[in-house]
Each structure stands twice: as structure tokens, then as C-alpha cells.
mmCIF file of C-alpha atoms in Angstrom:
data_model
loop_
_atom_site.group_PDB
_atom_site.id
_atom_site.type_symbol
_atom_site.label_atom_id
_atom_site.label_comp_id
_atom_site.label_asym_id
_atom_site.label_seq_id
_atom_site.Cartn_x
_atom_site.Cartn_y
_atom_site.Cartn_z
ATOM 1 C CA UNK A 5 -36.650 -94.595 16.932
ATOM 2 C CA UNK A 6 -35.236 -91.131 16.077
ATOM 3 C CA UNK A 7 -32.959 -89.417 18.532
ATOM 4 C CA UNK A 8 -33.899 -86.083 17.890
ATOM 5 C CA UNK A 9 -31.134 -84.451 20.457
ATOM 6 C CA UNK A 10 -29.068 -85.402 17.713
ATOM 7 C CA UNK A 11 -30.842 -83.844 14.994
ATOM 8 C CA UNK A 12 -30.851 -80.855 17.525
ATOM 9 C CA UNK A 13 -26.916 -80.528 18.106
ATOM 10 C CA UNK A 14 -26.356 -81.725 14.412
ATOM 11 C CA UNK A 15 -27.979 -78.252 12.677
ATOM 12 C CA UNK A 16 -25.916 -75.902 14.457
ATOM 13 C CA UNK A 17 -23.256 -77.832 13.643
ATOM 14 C CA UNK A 18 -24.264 -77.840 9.632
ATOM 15 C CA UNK A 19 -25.026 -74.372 10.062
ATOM 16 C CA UNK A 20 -21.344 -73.492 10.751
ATOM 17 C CA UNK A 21 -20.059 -75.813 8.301
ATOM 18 C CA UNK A 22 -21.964 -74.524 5.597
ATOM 19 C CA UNK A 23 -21.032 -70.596 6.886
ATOM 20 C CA UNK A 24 -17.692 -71.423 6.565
ATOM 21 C CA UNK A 25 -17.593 -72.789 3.325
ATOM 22 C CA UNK A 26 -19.579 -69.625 2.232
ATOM 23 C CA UNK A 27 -17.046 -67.381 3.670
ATOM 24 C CA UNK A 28 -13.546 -69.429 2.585
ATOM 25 C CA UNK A 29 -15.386 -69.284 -1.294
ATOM 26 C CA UNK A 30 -15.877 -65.400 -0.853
ATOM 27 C CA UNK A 31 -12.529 -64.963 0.389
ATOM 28 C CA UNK A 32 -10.967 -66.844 -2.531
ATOM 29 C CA UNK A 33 -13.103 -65.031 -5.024
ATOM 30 C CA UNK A 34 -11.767 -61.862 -3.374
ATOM 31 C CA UNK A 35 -8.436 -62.934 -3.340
ATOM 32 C CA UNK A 36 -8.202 -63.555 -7.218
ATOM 33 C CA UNK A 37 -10.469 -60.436 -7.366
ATOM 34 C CA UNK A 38 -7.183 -58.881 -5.961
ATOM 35 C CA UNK A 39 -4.686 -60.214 -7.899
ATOM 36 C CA UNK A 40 -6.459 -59.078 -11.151
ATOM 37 C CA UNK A 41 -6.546 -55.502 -9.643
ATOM 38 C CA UNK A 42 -2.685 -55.613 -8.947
ATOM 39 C CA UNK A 43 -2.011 -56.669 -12.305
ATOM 40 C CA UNK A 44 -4.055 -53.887 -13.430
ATOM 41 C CA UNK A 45 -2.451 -51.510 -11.863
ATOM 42 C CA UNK A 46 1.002 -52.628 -12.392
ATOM 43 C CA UNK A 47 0.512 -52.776 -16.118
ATOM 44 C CA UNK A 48 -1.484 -49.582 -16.435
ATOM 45 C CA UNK A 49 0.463 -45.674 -17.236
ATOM 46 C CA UNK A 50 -1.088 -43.246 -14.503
ATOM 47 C CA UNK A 51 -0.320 -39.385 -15.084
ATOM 48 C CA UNK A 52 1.995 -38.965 -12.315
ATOM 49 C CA UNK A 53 1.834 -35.154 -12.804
ATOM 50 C CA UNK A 54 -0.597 -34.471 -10.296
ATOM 51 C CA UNK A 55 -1.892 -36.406 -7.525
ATOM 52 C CA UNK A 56 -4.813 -38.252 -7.648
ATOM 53 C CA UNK A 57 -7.395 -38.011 -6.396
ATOM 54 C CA UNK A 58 -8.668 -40.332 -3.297
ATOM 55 C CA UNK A 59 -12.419 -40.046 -1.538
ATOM 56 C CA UNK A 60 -12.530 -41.211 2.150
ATOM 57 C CA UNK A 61 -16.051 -42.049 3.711
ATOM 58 C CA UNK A 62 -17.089 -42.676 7.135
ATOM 59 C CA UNK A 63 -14.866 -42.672 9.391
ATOM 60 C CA UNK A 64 -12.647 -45.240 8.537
ATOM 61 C CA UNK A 65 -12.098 -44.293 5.134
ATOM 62 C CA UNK A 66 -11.416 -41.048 6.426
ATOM 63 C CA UNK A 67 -9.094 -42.186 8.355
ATOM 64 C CA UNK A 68 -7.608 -44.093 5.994
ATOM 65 C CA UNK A 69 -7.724 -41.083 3.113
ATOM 66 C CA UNK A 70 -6.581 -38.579 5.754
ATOM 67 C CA UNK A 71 -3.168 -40.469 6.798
ATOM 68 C CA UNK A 72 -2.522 -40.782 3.016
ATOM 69 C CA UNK A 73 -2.753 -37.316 1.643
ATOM 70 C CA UNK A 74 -0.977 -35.550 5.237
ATOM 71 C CA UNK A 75 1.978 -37.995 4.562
ATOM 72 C CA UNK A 76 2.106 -38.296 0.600
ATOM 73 C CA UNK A 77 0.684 -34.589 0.232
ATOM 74 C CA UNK A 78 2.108 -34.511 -3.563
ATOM 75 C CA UNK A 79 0.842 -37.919 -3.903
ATOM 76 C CA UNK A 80 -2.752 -37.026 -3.241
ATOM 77 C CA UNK A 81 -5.779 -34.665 -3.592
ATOM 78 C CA UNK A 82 -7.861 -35.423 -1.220
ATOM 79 C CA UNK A 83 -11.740 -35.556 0.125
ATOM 80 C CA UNK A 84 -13.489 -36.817 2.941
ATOM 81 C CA UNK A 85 -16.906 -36.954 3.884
ATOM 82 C CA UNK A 86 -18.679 -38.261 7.011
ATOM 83 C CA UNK A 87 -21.500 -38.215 9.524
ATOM 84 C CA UNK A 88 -19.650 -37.543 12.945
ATOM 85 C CA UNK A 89 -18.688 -34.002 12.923
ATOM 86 C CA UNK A 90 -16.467 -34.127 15.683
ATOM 87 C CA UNK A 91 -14.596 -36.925 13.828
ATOM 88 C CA UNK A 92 -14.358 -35.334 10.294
ATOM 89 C CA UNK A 93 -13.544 -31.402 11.179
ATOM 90 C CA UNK A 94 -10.758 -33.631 13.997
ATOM 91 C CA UNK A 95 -8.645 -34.618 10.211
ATOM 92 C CA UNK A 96 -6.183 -32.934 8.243
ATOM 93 C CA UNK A 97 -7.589 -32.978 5.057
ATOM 94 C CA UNK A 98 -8.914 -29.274 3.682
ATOM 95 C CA UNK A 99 -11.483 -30.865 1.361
ATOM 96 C CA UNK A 100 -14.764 -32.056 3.708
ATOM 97 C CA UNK A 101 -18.578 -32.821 3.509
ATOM 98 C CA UNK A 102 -20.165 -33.405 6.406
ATOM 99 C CA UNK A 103 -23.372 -35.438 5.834
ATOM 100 C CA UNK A 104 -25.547 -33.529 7.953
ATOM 101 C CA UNK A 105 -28.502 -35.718 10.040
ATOM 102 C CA UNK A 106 -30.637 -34.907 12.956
ATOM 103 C CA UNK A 107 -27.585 -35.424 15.204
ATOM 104 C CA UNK A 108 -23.968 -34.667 14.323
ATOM 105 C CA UNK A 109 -22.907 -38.386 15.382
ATOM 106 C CA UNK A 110 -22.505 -41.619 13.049
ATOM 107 C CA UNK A 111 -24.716 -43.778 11.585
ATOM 108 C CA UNK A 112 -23.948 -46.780 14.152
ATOM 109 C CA UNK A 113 -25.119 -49.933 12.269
ATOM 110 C CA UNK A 114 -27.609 -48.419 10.193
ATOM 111 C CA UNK A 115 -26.498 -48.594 6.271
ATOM 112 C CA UNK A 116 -30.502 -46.808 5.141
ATOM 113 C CA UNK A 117 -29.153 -44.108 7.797
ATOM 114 C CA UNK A 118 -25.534 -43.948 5.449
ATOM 115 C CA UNK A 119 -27.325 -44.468 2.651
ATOM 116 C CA UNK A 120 -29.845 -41.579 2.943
ATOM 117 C CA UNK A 121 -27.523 -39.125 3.722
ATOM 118 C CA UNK A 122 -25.686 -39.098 0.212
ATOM 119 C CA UNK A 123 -28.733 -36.127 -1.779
ATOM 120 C CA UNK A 124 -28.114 -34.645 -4.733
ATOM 121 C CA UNK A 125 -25.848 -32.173 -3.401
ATOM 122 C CA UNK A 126 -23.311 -33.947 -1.655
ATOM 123 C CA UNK A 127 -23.367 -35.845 -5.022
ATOM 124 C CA UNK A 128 -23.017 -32.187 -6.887
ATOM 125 C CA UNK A 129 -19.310 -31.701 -4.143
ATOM 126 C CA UNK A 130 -17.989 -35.287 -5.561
ATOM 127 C CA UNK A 131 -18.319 -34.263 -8.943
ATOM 128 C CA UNK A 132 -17.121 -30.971 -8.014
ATOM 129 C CA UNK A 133 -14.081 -32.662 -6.743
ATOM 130 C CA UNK A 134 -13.219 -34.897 -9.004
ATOM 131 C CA UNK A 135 -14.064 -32.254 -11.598
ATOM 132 C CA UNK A 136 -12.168 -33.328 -15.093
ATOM 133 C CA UNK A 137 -10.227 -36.530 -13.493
ATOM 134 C CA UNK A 138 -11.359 -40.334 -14.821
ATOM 135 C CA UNK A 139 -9.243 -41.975 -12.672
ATOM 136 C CA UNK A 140 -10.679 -41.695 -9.024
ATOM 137 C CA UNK A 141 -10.121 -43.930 -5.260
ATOM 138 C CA UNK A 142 -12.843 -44.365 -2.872
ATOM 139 C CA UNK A 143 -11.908 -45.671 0.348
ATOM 140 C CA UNK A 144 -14.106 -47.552 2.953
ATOM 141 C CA UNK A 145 -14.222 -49.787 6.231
ATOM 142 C CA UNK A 146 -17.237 -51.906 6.086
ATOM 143 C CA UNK A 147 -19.337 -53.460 8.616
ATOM 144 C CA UNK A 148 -20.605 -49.176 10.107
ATOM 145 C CA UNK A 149 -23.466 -47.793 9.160
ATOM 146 C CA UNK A 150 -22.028 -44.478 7.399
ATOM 147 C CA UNK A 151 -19.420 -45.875 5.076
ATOM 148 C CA UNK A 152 -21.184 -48.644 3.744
ATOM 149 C CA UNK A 153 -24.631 -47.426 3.332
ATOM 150 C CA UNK A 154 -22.853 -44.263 1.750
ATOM 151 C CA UNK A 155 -20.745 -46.301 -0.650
ATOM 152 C CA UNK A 156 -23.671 -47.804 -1.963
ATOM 153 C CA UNK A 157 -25.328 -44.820 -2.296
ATOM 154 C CA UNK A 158 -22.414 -42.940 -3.866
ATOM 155 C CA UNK A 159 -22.136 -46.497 -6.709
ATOM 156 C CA UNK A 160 -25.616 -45.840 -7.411
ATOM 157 C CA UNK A 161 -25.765 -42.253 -8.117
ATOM 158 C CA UNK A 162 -22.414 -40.830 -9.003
ATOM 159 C CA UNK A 163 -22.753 -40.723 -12.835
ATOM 160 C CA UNK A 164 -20.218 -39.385 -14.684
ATOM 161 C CA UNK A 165 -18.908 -40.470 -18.705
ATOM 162 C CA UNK A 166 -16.083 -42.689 -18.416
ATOM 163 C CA UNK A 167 -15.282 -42.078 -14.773
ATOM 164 C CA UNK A 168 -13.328 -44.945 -13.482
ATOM 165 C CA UNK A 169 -13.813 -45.281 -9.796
ATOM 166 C CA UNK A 170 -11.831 -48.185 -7.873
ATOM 167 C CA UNK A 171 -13.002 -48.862 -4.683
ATOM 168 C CA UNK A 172 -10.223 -49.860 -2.008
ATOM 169 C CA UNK A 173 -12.650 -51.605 0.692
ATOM 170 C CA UNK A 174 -11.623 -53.583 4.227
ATOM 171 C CA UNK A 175 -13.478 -56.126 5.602
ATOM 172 C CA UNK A 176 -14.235 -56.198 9.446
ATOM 173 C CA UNK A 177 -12.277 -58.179 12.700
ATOM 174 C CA UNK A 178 -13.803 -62.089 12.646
ATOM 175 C CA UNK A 179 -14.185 -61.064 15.996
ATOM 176 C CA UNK A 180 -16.242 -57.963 15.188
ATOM 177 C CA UNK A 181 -19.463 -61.074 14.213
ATOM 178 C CA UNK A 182 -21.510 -62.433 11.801
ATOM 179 C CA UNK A 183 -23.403 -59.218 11.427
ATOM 180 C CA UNK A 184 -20.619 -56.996 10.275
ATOM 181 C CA UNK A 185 -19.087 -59.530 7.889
ATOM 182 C CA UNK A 186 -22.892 -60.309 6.178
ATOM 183 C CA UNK A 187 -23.330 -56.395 5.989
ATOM 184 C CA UNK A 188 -20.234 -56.040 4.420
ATOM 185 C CA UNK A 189 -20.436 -58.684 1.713
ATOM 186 C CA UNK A 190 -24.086 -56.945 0.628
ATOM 187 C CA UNK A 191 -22.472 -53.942 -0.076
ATOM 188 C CA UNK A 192 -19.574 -55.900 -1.940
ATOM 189 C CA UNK A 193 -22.008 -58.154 -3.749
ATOM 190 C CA UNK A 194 -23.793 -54.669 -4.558
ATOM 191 C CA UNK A 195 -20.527 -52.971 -6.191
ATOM 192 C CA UNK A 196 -20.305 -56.192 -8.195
ATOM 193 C CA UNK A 197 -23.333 -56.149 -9.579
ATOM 194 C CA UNK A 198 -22.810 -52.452 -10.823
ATOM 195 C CA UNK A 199 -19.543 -53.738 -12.532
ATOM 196 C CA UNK A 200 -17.283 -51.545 -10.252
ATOM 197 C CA UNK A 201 -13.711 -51.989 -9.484
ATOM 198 C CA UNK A 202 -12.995 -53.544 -6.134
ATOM 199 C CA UNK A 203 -9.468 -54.092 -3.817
ATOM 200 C CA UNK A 204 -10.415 -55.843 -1.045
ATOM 201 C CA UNK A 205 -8.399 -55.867 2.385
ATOM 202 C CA UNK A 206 -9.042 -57.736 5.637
ATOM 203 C CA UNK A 207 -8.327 -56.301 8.583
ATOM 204 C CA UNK A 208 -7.635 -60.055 10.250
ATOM 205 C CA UNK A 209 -4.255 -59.260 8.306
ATOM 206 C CA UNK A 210 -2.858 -56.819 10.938
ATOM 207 C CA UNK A 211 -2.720 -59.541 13.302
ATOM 208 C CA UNK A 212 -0.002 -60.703 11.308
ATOM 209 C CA UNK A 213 2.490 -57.469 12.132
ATOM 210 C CA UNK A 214 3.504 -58.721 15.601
ATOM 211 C CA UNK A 215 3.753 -56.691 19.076
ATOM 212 C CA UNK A 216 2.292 -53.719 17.626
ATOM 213 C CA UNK A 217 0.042 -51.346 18.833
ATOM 214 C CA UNK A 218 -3.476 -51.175 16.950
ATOM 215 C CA UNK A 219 -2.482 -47.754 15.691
ATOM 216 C CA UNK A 220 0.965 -48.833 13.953
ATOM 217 C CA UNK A 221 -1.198 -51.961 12.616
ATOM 218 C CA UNK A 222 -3.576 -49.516 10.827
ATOM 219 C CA UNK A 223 -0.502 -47.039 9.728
ATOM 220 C CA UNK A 224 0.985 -50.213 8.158
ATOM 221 C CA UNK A 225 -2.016 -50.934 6.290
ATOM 222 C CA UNK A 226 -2.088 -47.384 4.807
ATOM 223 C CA UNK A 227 0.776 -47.366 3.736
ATOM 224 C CA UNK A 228 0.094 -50.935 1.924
ATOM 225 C CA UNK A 229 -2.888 -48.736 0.278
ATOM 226 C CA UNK A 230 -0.242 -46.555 -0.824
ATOM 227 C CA UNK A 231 1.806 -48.860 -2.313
ATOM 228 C CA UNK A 232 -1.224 -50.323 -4.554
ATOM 229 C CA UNK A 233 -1.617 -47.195 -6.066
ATOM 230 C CA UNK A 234 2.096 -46.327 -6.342
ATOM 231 C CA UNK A 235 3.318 -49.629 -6.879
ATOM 232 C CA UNK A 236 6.807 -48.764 -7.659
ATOM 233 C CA UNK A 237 7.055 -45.794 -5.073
ATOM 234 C CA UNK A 238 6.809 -42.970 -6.922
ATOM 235 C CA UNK A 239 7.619 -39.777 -4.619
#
């Protein structure tokens, strides 16, 4: 006779297994993803005289793109765009869009909301921005609604001749859910499908700094982020 409470506890069980084989294969492939980047930009010959030129969307990347250019100021041109107005006019950084919607808050979960908001002209300011540079950084947290629906957005629609952009992405908390990390990995999976350049961090890596508070965490990541674009320090 079958015991079917075993078949019951046993999926779950699969389920999880499976899941985390999923996710340890994605995180290798990221992590040699990585590595090739590194190379790449250890072994390339960047113009060093003038900064370069670094996007931030939603607020993380904003964040992120915000701390770099207001420390490293001859380092980095900077733009950021986002949703929340309160958030983006609270930064630093001269050079803002805001991507105006109904309300003047984020997009919450909701990558269509991210997504929609990137129209032909906030795509008309990027290219104003980058203007005659090849060579260009777009920074994003996954897992929201406004950076991640707007990255894909941005991959699909910013054409320009022999534009290099390099996309310097971080991947949610584990503890942040399944949700987050699968929304995440579509936009990923999406960038890699359009052949774009990806750097991939995980933010499970600033549990590693010690007794620090969240803020010093994420300052510590940044200035990681800086060093992968200056790798030898340039001032």
C-alpha cells in the first residue's frame, strides 16, 4: 500500500533540493561571469582623462552612483534617475531624471511599473548624457520594482553604435525571499540574452564585514565598485 504522507512531506522536500541546486549553478555561473569581467578590466587601457561616466537607477543604484561620484568627484560623471522624488532630488548628484508616474513614490515590486516609465525621452537624457562616450556603467539593486524593470527597459531601447555599457548589478538579502531572488535572475537572464556585460554582487557578502552598521556595510561595497573600475586606484 502507498503511504502517501510520505509522498506529501517528500515534494517539498525535492522542491528545495532542486531550488538549491538551481541557485548554487547560477551563482557559479555568476561567479566565473565575474572573474572574466575582472580580467577584462584589468587588461583593458581606459582614458583616465576624464571621468567616466556611471548611470544609477532606482534607488539603490542611486545610491550606489551617488556615494561614488560625491567621494571620487574627478573619478566620475555622474547620472541618476528614479521614481521616488523625495529620494532622488534627497542625492548629491547634479545630473537627475525623475521618472515621473501618477504618484511621486517607487515602483514597490512592480518591474511593468519600472519598466514603463523609461519613454522615449528619458531615453533622449541617457544619450544626452553619455553624449560621445563608448565606455558607460549602469548601476542597479535588483529584486524593486523601479531598478529592475527600468534596467530592462533601458537594455532594450538604449541604442547607440558601439556603445559599451557594463552593468554592475547586486543581488538581494536570502532573507529578502524567493520572490526577489527569481525577479532578479529574469532581469539577469534578460541582459544575457541581449549579450550585455554583467558584474554581479551579492549583498549576502556584507555579512561578511563584521560588527558593522548596515550603512558602513553598503559604503564598503561602494567602494569595492570603485575599485572594479579603478582597479589599481587611480586618483
Amino acid at each position: 500500500m502507498i503511504d502517501y504522507s510520505i509522498i506529501i512531506i517528500s515534494i517539498p522536500l525535492i522542491y528545495l533540493l532542486i531550488r538549491g541546486l538551481k541557485v548554487t549553478f547560477l551563482d557559479i555561473k555568476n561567479y566565473l561571469e565575474n572573474i572574466k569581467y575582472r580580467k577584462k578590466i584589468q587588461n583593458s587601457k581606459p582614458d583616465f582623462s576624464k571621468p567616466i561616466k556611471i548611470i544609477g537607477v532606482g534607488g539603490g543604484g542611486s545610491s550606489i552612483v551617488d556615494y561614488l561620484a560625491t567621494k571620487y568627484p574627478k573619478k566620475f560623471s555622474a547620472l541618476i534617475l528614479n521614481s521616488d522624488k523625495n529620494a532622488l532630488f534627497s542625492k548629491t548628484v547634479k545630473n537627475k531624471i525623475l521618472l515621473e508616474k501618477q504618484d511621486e513614490y517607487g515602483c514597490g515590486s512592480n518591474t511593468n511599473c519600472g519598466f514603463s516609465l523609461i519613454n522615449d525621452e528619458v531615453i533622449a537624457k541617457l544619450k544626452e548624457f553619455i553624449s560621445e562616450d563608448k565606455n558607460v556603467y549602469i548601476f542597479s539593486t535588483l529584486g524593486g520594482g523601479c531598478g529592475s524593470g527600468s534596467i530592462k527597459a533601458i537594455c532594450q531601447n538604449l541604442d547607440i553604435k558601439d556603445l559599451e555599457i557594463n552593468y554592475i548589478l547586486t543581488l538581494p538579502f536570502n532573507w529578502e525571499g524567493v520572490k526577489k531572488y527569481d525577479r532578479s535572475m529574469e532581469i539577469i537572464n534578460f541582459l544575457r540574452e541581449h549579450k550585455s556585460i554583467i558584474n554581479i554582487f551579492k549583498n549576502d557578502k556584507l555579512l561578511e564585514y563584521g560588527n558593522l552598521s548596515m550603512k558602513e556595510c553598503f559604503n564598503k561595497q561602494n567602494e569595492e565598485f570603485n575599485l572594479l573600475l579603478f582597479p589599481n586606484n587611480l586618483e
